[in-house]
Rosetta silent file (secondary structure, phi, psi, omega in degrees, C-alpha in Angstrom):
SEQUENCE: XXXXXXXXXXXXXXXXXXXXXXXXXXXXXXXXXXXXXXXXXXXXXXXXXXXXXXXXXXXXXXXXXXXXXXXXXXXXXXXXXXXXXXXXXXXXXXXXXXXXXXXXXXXXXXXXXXXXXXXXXXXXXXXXXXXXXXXXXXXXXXXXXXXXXXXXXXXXXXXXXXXXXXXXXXXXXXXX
SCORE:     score description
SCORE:     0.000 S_00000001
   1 L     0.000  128.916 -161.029   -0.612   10.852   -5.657 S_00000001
   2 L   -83.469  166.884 -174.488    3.467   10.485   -4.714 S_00000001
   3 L  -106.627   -8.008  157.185    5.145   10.881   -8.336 S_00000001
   4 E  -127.452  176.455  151.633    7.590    7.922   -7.971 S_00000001
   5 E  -108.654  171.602 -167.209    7.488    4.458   -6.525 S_00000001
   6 E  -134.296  152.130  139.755   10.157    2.400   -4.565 S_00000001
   7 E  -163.031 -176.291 -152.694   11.056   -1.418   -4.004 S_00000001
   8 L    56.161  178.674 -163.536   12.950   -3.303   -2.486 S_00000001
   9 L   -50.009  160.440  179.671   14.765   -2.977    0.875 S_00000001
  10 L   -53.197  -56.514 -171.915   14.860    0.767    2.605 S_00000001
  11 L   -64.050  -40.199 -153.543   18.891    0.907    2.203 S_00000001
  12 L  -123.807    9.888  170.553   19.013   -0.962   -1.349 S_00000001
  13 L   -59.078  143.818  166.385   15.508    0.483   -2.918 S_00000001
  14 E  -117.353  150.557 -175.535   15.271    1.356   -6.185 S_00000001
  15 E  -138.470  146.385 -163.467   12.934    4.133   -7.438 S_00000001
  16 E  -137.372  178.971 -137.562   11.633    5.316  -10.956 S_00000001
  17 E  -147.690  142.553 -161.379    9.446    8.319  -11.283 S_00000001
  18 L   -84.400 -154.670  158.588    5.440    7.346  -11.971 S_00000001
  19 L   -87.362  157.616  173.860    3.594    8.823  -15.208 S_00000001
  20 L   -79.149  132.376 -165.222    2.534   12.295  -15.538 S_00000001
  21 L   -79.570  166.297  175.410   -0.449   13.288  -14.277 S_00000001
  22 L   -15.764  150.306  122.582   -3.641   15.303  -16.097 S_00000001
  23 L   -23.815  -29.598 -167.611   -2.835   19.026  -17.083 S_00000001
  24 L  -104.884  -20.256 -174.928   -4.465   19.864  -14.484 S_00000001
  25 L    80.182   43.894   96.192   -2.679   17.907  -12.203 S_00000001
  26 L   -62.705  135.275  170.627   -5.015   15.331  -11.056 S_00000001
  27 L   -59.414  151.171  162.618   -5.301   11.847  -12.300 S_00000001
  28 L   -65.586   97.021  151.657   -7.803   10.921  -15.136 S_00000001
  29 L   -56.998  -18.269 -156.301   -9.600    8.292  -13.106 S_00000001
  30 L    78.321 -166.416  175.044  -12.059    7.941  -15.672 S_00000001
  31 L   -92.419  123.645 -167.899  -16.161    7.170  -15.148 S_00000001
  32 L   140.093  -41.543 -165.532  -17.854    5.345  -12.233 S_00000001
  33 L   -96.718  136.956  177.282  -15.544    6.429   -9.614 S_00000001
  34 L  -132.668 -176.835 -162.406  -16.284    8.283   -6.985 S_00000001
  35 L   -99.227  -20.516 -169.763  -14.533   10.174   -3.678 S_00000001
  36 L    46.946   51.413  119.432  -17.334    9.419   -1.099 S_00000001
  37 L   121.681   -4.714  144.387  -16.623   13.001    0.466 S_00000001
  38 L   -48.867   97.030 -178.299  -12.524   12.060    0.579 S_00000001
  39 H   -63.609  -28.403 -165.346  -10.695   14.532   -1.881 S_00000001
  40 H   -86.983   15.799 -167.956   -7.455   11.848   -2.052 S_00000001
  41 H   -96.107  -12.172  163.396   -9.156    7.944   -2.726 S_00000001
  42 H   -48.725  -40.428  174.939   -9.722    9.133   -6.375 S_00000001
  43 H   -71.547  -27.269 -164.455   -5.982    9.727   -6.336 S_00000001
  44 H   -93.971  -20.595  148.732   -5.121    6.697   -4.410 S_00000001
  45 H   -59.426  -39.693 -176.090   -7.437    4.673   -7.084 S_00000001
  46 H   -64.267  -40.721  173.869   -5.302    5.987   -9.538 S_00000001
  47 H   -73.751  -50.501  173.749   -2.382    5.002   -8.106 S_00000001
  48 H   -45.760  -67.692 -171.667   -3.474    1.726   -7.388 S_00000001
  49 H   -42.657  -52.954  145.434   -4.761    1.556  -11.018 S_00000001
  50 H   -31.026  -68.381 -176.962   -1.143    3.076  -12.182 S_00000001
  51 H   -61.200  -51.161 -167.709    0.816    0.609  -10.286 S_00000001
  52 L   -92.113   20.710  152.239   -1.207   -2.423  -11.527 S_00000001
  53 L  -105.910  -32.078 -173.675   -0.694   -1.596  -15.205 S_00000001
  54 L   -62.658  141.005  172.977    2.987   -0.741  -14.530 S_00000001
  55 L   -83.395  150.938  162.446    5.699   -3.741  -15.479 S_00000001
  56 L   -77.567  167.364  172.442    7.623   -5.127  -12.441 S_00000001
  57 L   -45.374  160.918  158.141   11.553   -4.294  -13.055 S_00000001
  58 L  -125.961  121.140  177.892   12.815   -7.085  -15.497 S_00000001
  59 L  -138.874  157.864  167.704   15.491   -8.544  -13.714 S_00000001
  60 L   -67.424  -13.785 -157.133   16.002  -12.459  -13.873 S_00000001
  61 L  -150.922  133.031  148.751   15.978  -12.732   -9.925 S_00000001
  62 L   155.788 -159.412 -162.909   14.394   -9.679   -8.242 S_00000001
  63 L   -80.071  101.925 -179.828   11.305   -7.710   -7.101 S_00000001
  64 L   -55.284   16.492 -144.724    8.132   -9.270   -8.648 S_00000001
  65 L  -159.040  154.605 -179.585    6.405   -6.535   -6.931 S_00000001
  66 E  -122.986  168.819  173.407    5.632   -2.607   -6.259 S_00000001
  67 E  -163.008  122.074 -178.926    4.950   -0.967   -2.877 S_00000001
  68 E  -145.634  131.241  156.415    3.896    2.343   -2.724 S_00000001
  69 E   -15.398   94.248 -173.326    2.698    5.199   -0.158 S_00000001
  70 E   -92.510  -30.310 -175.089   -0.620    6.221   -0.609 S_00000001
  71 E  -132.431  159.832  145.713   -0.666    8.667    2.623 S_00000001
  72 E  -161.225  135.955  179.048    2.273    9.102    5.493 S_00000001
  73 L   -73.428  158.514  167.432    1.030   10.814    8.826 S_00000001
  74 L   -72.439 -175.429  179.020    3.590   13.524   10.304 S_00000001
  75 L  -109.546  173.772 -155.321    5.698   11.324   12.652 S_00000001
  76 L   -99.324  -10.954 -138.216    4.873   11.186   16.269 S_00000001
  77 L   -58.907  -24.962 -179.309    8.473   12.055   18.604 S_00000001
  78 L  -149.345   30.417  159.489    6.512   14.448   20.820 S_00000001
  79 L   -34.580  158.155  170.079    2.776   13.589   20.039 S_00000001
  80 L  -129.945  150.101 -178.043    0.262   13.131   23.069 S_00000001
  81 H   -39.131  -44.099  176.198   -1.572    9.840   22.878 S_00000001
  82 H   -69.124  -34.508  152.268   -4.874   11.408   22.074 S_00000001
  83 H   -40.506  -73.417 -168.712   -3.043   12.953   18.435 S_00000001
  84 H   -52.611  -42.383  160.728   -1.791    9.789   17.639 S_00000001
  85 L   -65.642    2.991 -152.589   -5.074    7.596   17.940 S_00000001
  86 L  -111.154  -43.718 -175.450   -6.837   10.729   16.099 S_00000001
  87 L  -109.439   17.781  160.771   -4.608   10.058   12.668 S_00000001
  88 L   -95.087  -11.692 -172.142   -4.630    6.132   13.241 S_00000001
  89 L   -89.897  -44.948  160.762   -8.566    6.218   13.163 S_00000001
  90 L   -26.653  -38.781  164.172   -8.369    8.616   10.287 S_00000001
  91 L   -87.377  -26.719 -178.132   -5.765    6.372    8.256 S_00000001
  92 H   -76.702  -26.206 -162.151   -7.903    3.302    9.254 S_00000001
  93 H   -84.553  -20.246  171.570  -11.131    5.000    7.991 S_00000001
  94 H   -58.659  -78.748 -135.040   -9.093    6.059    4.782 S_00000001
  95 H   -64.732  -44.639  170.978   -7.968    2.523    4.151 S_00000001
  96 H   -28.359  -75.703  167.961  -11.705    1.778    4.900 S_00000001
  97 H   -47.523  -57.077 -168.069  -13.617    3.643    2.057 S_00000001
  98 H   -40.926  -64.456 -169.544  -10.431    1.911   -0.111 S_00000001
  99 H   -62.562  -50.100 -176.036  -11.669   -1.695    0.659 S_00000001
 100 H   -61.125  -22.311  174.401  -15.140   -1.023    0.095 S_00000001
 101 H   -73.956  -55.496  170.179  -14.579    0.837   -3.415 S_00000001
 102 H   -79.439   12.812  143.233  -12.417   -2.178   -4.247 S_00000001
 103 H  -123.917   29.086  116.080  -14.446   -4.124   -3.391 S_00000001
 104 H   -23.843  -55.245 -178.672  -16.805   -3.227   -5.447 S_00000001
 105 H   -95.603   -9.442 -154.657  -15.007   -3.552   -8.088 S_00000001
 106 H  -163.807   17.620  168.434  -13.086   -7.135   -7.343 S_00000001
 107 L   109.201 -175.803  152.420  -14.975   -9.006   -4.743 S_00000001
 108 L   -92.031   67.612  174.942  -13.971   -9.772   -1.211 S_00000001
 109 L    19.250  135.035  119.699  -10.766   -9.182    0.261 S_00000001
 110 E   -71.288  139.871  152.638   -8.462  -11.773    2.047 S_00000001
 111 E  -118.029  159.379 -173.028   -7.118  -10.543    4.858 S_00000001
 112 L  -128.610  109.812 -149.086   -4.003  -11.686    5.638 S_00000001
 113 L  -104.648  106.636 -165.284   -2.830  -11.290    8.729 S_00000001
 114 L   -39.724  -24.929 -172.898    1.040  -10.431    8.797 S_00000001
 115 L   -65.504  -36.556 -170.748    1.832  -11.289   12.471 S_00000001
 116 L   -72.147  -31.054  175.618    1.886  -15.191   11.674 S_00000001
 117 H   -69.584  -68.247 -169.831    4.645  -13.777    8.392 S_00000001
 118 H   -47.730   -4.622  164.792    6.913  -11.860   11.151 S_00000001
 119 H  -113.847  -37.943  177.401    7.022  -14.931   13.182 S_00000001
 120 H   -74.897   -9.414  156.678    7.913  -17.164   10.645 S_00000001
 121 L   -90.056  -16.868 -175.250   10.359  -14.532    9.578 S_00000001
 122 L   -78.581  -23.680 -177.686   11.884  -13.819   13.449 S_00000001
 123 L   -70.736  -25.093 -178.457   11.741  -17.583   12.977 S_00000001
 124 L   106.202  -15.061 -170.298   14.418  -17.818    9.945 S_00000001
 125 L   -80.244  164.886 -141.294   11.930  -19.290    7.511 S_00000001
 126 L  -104.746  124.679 -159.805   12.018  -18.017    4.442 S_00000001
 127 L  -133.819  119.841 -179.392    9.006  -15.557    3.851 S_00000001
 128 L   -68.136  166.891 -178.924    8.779  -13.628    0.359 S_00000001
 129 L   -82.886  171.513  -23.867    9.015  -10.255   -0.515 S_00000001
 130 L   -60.263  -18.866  158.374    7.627   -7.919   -0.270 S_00000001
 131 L     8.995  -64.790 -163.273    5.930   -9.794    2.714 S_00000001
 132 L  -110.551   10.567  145.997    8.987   -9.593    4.778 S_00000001
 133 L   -94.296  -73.643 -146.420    9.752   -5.699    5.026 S_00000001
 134 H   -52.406  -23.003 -175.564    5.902   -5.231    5.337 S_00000001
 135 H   -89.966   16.388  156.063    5.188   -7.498    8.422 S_00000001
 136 H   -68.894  -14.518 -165.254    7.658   -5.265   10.412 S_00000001
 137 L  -151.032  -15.107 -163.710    5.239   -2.560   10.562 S_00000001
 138 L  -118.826  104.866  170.858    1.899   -3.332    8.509 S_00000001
 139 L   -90.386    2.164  101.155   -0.242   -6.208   10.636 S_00000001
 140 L  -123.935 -153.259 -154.884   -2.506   -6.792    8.138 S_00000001
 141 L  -153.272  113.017  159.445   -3.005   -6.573    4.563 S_00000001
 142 E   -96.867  130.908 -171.561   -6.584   -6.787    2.139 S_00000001
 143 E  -105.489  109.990  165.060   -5.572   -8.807   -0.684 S_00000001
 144 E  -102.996  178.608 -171.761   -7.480   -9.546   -4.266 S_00000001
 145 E  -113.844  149.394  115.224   -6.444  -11.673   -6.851 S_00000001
 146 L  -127.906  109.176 -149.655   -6.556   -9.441  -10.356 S_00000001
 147 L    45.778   69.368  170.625   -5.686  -10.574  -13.620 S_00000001
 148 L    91.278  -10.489 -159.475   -2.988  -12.280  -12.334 S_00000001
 149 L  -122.124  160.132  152.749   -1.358   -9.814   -9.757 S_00000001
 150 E  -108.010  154.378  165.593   -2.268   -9.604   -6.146 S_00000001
 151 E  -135.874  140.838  161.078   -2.942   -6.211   -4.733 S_00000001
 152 E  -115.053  166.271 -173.676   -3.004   -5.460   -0.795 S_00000001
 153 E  -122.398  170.010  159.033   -3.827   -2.326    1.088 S_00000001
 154 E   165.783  158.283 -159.759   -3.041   -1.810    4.714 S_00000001
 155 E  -109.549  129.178  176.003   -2.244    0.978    7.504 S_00000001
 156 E  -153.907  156.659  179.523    1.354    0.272    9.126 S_00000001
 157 E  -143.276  151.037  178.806    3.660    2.253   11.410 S_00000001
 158 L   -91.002  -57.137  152.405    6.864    1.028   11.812 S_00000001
 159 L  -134.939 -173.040 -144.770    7.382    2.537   15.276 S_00000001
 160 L   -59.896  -55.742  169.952    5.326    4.216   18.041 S_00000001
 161 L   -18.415  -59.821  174.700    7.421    7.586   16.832 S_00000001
 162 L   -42.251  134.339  176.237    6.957    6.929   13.323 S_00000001
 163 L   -50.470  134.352  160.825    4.749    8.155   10.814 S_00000001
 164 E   -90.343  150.147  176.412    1.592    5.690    9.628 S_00000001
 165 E   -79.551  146.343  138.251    1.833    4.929    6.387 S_00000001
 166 E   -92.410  107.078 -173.199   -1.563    3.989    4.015 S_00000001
 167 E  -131.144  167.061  176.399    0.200    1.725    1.462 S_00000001
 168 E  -138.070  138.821  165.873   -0.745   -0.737   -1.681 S_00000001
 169 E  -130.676  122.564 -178.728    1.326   -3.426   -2.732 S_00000001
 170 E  -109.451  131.808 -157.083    1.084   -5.110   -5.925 S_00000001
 171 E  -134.027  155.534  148.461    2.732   -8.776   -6.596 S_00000001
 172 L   -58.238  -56.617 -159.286    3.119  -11.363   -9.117 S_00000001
 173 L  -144.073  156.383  172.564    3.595  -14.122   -6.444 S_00000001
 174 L   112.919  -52.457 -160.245    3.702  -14.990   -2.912 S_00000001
 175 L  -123.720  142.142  163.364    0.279  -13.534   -1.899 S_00000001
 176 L    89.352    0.000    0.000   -3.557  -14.113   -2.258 S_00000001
């Protein structure tokens, strides 16, 4: 579970430190939840679960919204081809088991597929955040609506070098 979150842009993020986890150092998830043979989606429930109790920033103008790492891959700079599809099926199959626990709990997912926001942002049009860091590197996104918030999950790499990410983003607005 990473101990802070980030938002906003890479250069101009701001980051706070999350809550402290169990004595033991594991989250409480509480009862009901289970790992399906994955030691981390209990943590990465938590964190989801964390994040979507968590206030956005109160700023009058600013980020309605968190975005936070649930995984990052080593990065790739001198990978052979066969590594690199071996921790993209691995991050996809993570991300998998996510959508099916939540949805379980919240329905069906939209997905929302990012390539049409990264052309309407290459385009000039005005595409919200966190939206328009994520469709640089994350091509799609599953999205619920809950109590008010959206939350999406989705596998992104920014480039072929680059580490993938597993990330959740939670919004006011904008999404879902």
């Amino acid at each position: 579970m990473p101990d802070r979150i980030c938002w906003g842009r890479a250069r101009r993020a701001t980051c706070e430190a999350l809550p402290a986890r169990a004595p033991d150092g594991r989250p409480d998830v509480g009862p009901g939840l289970f790992t399906d043979g994955m030691t981390s989606t209990a943590d990465h429930l938590a964190t989801i679960d964390a994040l979507r109790a968590r206030d956005f920033p109160a700023q009058r103008r600013g980020p309605g919204f968190h975005v936070a790492d649930l995984r990052v891959s080593e990065d790739f700079w001198d990978a052979d081809l066969t590594r690199v599809e071996e921790v993209l099926e691995e991050f996809e199959a993570e991300l998998g088991v996510l959508v099916q626990v939540l949805t379980l709990r919240w329905g069906d997912p939209r997905v929302l597929d990012l390539a049409d926001v990264l052309e309407r942002s290459a385009m000039g049009e005005p595409v919200p955040p966190p939206l328009d860091d994520l469709c640089g590197y994350v091509p799609e996104l599953y999205v619920w609506r809950v109590d008010g918030r959206w939350v999406g999950l989705g596998v992104g790499q920014g480039d072929r070098e680059l580490p993938f990410q597993l990330l959740v983003a939670i919004g006011e607005s904008g999404v879902g």
